[in-house]
mmCIF file of C-alpha atoms in Angstrom:
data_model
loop_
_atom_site.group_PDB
_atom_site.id
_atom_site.type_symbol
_atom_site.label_atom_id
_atom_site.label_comp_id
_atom_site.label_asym_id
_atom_site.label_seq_id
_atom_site.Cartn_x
_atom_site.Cartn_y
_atom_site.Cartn_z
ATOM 1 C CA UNK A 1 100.736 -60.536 -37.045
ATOM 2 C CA UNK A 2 99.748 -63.293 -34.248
ATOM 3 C CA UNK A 3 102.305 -65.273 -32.160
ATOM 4 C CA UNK A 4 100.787 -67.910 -30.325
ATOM 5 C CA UNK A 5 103.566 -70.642 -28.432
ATOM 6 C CA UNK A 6 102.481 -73.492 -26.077
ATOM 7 C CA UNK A 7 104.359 -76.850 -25.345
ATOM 8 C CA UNK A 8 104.557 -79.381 -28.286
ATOM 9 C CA UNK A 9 103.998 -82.616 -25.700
ATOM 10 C CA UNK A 10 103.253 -83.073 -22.201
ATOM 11 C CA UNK A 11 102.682 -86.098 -19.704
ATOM 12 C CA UNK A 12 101.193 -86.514 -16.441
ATOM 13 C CA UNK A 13 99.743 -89.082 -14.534
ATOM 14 C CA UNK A 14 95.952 -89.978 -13.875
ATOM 15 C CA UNK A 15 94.766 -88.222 -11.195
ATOM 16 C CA UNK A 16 97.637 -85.162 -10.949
ATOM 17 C CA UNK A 17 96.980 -81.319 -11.984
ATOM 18 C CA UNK A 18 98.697 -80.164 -14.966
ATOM 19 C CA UNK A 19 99.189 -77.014 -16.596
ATOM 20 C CA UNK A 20 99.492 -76.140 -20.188
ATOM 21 C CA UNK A 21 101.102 -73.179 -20.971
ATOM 22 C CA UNK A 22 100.285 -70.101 -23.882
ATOM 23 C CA UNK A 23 101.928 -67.249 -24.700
ATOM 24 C CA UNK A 24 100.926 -64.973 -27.489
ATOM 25 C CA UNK A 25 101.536 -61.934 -28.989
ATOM 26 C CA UNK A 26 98.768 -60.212 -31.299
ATOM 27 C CA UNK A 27 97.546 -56.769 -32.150
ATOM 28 C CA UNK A 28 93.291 -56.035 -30.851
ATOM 29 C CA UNK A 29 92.913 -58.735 -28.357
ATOM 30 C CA UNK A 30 89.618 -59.872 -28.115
ATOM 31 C CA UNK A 31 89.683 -62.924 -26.114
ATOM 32 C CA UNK A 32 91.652 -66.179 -25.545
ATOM 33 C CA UNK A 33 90.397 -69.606 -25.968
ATOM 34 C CA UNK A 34 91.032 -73.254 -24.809
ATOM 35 C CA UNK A 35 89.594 -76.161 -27.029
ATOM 36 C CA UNK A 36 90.374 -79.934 -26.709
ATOM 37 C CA UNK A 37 90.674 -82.369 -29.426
ATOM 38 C CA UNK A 38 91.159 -86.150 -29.363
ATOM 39 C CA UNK A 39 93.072 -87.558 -32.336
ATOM 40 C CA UNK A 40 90.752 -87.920 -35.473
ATOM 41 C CA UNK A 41 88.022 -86.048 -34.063
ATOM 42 C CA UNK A 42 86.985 -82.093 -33.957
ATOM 43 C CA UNK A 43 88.175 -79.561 -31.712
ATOM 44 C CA UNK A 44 85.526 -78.601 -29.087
ATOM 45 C CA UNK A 45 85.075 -75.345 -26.785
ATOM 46 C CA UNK A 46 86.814 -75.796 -23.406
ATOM 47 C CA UNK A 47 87.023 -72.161 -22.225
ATOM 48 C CA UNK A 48 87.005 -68.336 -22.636
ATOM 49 C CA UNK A 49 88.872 -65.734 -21.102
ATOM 50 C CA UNK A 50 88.449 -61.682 -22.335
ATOM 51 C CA UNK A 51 89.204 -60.386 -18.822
ATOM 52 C CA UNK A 52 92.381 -61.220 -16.877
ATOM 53 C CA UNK A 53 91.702 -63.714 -13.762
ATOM 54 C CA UNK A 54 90.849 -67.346 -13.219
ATOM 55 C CA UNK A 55 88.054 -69.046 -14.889
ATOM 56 C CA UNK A 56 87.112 -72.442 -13.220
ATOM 57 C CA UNK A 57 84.723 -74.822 -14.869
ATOM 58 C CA UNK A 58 84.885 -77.975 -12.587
ATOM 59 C CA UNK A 59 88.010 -80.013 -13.152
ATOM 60 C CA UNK A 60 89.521 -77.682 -16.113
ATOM 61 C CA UNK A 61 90.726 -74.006 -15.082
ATOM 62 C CA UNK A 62 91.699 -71.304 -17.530
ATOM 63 C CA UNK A 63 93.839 -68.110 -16.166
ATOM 64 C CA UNK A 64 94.593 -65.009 -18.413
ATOM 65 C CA UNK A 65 97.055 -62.128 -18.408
ATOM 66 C CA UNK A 66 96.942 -59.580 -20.695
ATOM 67 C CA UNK A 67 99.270 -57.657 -19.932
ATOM 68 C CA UNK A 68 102.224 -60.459 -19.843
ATOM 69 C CA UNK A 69 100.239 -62.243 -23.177
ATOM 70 C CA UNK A 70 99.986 -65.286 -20.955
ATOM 71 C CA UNK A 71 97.214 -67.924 -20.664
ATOM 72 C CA UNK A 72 97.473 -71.378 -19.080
ATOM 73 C CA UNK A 73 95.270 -74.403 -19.009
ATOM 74 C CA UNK A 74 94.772 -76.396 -15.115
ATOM 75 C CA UNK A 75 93.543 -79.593 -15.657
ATOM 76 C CA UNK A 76 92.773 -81.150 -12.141
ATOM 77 C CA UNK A 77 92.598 -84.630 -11.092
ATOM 78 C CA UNK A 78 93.306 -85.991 -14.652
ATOM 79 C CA UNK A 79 91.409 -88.985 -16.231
ATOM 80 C CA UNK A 80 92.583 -91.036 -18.826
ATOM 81 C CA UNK A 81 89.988 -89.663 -21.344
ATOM 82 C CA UNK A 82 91.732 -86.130 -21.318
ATOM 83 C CA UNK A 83 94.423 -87.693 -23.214
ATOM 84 C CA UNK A 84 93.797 -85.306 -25.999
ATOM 85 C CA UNK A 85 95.543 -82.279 -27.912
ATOM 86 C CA UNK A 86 95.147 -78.835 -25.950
ATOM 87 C CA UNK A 87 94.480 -75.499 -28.655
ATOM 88 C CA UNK A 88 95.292 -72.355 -27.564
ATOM 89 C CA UNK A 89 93.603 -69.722 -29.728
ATOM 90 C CA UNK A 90 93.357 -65.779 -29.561
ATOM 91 C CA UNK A 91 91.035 -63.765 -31.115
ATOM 92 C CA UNK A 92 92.295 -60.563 -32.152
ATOM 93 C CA UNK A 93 93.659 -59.059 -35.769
ATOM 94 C CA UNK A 94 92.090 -56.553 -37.925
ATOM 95 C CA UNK A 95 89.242 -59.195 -39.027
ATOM 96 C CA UNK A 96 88.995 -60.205 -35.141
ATOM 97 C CA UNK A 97 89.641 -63.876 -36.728
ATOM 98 C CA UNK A 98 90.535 -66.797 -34.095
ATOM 99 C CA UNK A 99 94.496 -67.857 -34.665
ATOM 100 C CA UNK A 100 95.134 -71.234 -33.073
ATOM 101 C CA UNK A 101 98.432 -72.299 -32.086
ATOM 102 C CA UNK A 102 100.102 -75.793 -32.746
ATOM 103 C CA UNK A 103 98.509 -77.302 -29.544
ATOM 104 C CA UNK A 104 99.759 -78.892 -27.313
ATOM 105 C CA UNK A 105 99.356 -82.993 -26.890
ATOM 106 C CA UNK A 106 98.769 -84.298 -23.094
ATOM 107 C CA UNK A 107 99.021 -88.041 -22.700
ATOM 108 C CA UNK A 108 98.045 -89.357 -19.398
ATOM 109 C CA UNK A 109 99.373 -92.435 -18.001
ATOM 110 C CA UNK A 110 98.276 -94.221 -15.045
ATOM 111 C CA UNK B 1 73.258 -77.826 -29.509
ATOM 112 C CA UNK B 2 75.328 -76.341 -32.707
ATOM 113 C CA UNK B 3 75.506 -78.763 -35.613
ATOM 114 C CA UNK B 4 78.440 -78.589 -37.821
ATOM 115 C CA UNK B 5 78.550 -80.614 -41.182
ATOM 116 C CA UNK B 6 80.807 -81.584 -43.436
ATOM 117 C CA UNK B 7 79.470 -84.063 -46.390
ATOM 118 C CA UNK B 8 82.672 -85.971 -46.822
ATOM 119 C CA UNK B 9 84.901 -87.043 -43.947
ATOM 120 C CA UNK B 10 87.436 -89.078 -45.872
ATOM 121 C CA UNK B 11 88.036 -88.475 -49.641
ATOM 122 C CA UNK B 12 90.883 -89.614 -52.170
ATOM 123 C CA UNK B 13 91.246 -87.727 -55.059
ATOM 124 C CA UNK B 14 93.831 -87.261 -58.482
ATOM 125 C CA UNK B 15 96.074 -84.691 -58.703
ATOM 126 C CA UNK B 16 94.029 -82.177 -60.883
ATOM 127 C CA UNK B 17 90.844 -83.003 -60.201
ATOM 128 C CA UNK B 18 88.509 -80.514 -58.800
ATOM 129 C CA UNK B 19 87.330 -80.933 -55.078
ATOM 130 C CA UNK B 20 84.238 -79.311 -53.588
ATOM 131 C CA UNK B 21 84.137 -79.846 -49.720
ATOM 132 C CA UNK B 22 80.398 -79.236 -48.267
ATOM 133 C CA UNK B 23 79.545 -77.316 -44.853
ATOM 134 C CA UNK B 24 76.436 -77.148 -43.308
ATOM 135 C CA UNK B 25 75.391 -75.493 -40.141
ATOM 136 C CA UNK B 26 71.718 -75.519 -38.513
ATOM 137 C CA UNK B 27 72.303 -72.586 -36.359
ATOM 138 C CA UNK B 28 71.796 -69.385 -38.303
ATOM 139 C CA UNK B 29 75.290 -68.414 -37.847
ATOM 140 C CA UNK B 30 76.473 -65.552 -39.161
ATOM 141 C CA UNK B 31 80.044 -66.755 -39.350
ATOM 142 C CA UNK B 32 81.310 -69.614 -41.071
ATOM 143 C CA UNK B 33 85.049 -70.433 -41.314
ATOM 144 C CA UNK B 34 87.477 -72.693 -43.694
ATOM 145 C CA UNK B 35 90.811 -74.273 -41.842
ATOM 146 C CA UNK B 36 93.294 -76.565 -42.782
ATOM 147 C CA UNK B 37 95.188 -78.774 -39.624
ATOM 148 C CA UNK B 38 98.052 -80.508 -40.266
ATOM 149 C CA UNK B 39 101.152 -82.365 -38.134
ATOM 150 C CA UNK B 40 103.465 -79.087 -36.460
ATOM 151 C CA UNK B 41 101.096 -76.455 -38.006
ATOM 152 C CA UNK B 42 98.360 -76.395 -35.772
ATOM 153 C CA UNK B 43 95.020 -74.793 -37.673
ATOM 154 C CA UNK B 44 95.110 -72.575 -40.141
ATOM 155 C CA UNK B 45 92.411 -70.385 -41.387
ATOM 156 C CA UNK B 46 91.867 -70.458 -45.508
ATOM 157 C CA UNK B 47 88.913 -68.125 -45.890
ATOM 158 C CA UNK B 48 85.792 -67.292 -44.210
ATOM 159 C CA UNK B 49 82.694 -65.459 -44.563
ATOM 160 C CA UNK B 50 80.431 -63.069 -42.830
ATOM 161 C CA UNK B 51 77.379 -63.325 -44.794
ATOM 162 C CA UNK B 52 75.179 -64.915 -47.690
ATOM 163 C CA UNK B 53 78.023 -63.841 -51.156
ATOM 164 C CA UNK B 54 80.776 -62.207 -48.986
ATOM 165 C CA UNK B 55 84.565 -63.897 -48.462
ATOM 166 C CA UNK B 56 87.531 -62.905 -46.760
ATOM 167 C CA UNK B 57 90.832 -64.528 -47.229
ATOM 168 C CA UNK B 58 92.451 -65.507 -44.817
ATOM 169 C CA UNK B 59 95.994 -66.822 -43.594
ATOM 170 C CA UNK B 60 96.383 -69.697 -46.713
ATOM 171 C CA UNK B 61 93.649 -68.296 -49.314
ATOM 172 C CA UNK B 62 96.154 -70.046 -52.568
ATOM 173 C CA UNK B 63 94.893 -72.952 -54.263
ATOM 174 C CA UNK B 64 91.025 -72.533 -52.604
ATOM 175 C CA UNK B 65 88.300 -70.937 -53.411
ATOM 176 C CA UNK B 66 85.088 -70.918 -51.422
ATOM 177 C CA UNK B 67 81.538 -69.972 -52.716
ATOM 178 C CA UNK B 68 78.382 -68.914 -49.565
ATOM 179 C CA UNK B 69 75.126 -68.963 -51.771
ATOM 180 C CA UNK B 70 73.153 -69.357 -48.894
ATOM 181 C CA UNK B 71 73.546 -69.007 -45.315
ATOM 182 C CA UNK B 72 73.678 -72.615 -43.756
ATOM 183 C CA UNK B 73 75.920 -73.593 -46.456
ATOM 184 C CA UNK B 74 79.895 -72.952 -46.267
ATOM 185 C CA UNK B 75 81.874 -74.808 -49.907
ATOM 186 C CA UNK B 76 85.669 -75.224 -50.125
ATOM 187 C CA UNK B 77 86.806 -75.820 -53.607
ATOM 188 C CA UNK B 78 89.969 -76.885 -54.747
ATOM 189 C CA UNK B 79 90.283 -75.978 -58.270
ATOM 190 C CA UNK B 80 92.802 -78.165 -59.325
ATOM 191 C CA UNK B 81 94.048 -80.647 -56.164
ATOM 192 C CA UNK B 82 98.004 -81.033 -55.528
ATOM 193 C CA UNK B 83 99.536 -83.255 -53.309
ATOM 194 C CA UNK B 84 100.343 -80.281 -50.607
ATOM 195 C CA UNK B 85 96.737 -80.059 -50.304
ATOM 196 C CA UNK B 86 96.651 -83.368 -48.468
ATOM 197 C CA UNK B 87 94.850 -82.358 -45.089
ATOM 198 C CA UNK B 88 92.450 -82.324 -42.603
ATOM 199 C CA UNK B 89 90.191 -79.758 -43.565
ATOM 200 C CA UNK B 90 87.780 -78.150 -40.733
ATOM 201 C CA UNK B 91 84.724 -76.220 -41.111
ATOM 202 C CA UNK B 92 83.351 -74.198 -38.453
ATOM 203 C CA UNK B 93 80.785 -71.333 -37.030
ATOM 204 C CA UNK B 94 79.975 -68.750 -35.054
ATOM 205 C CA UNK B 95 77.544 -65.699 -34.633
ATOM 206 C CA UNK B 96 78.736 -62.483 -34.410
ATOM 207 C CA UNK B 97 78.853 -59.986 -30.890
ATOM 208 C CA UNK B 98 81.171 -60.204 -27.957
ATOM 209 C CA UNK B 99 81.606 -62.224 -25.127
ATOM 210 C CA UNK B 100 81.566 -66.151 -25.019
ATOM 211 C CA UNK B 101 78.410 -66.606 -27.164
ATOM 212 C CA UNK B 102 79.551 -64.790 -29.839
ATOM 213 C CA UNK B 103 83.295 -65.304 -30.177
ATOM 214 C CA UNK B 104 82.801 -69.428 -29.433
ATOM 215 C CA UNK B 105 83.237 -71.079 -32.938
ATOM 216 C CA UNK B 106 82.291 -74.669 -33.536
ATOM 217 C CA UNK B 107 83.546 -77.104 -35.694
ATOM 218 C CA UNK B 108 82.629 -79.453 -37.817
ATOM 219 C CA UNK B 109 83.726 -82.795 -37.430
ATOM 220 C CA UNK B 110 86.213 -82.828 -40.283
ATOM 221 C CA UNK B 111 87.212 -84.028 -43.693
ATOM 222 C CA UNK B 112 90.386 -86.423 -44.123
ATOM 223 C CA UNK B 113 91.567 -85.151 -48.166
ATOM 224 C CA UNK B 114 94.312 -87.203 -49.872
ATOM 225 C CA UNK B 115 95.426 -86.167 -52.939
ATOM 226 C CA UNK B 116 97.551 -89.212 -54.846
#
């Protein structure tokens, strides 16, 4: 089956980096996601890693290793508006479904 | 850009009753998926579907049922509602391949089910 743990809360203050943590476990990998929701609203696409590395898409990084099952979200000189919930989500399985985990809710104070 | 939608974003409904929930999706997506999010659980997939008339369950399948008579369109049903089935229900889609465009799903923006 598919294992995926991050952080339940997490606070940092406007204009610091953070980092949001993933680990997972699943059987075909086939690509790790980020998405953001705010409360009441829909999750939307942040990032995609497949390959291990650093992905950088202006102030939000995304960093993948396979081989330690480890992902992590960099959010750079925070805003108040990324006060939101943080999804990590695998793709992987026999039906190369997308399993989210529980996410992971940032609150940014000034 | 991808549109996503759901007919009903907040419904209240008997214990019971029947509940159809309504996805539609203007980008000829192969893919269309059925989760439920709630408090500590994160999102979990119910079913999805591949094509016009095919289903898959997925992680939750009990108590839904979910019909795909035509491409754009993705239904949940609840046969007969129970108060567990109080949720936020998400429907979503994607086309199929590899890499970023065809692995990124998109959701809809959701629909808030209480079931009293």
């Amino acid at each position: 089956g598919q294992n995926i743990d991050q952080p339940t809360e997490m606070t940092a203050t406007e204009g610091a980096i953070v980092q949001i943590n993933c680990t997972y476990q699943t059987s075909g990998f086939n690509g790790l996601f980020w998405y953001q929701q705010h409360a009441g609203e829909a999750p939307t696409f942040l990032s995609y890693n497949v390959l291990d590395g650093l992905e950088e898409k202006g102030r939000f990084s995304s960093f993948l290793s396979r081989s330690k099952g480890y992902s992590y979200l960099l959010l750079k000189e925070l805003q108040m508006k990324d006060s939101a919930s943080y999804l990590c989500a695998v793709r992987g399985g026999g039906a190369n479904n997308l399993f989210f985990g529980t996410g992971t809710r940032l609150t940014v104070i000034p | 850009d991808v549109k996503v939608t759901q007919s009903s974003r907040y419904l209240v409904k008997r214990t019971g009753e029947k509940v159809f929930l309504e996805c539609v999706q203007d980008m000829d997506h192969e893919n269309m998926f059925w989760y439920r999010q709630d408090p500590g659980l994160g999102l979990r997939l119910i079913y999805f579907s591949y094509d016009v008339k095919m289903k898959e369950k997925g992680d939750i399948p009990e108590g839904y049922s979910v019909s795909r008579e035509k491409k754009e369109r993705f239904s949940l049903i609840l046969e007969s509602a129970s108060t567990n089935q109080t949720s936020m229900y998400l429907c979503a889609s994607s086309s199929p391949g590899q890499g970023i465009s065809g692995n990124t799903i998109y959701f809809g923006e959701g629909s808030w089910l209480t079931v009293v």
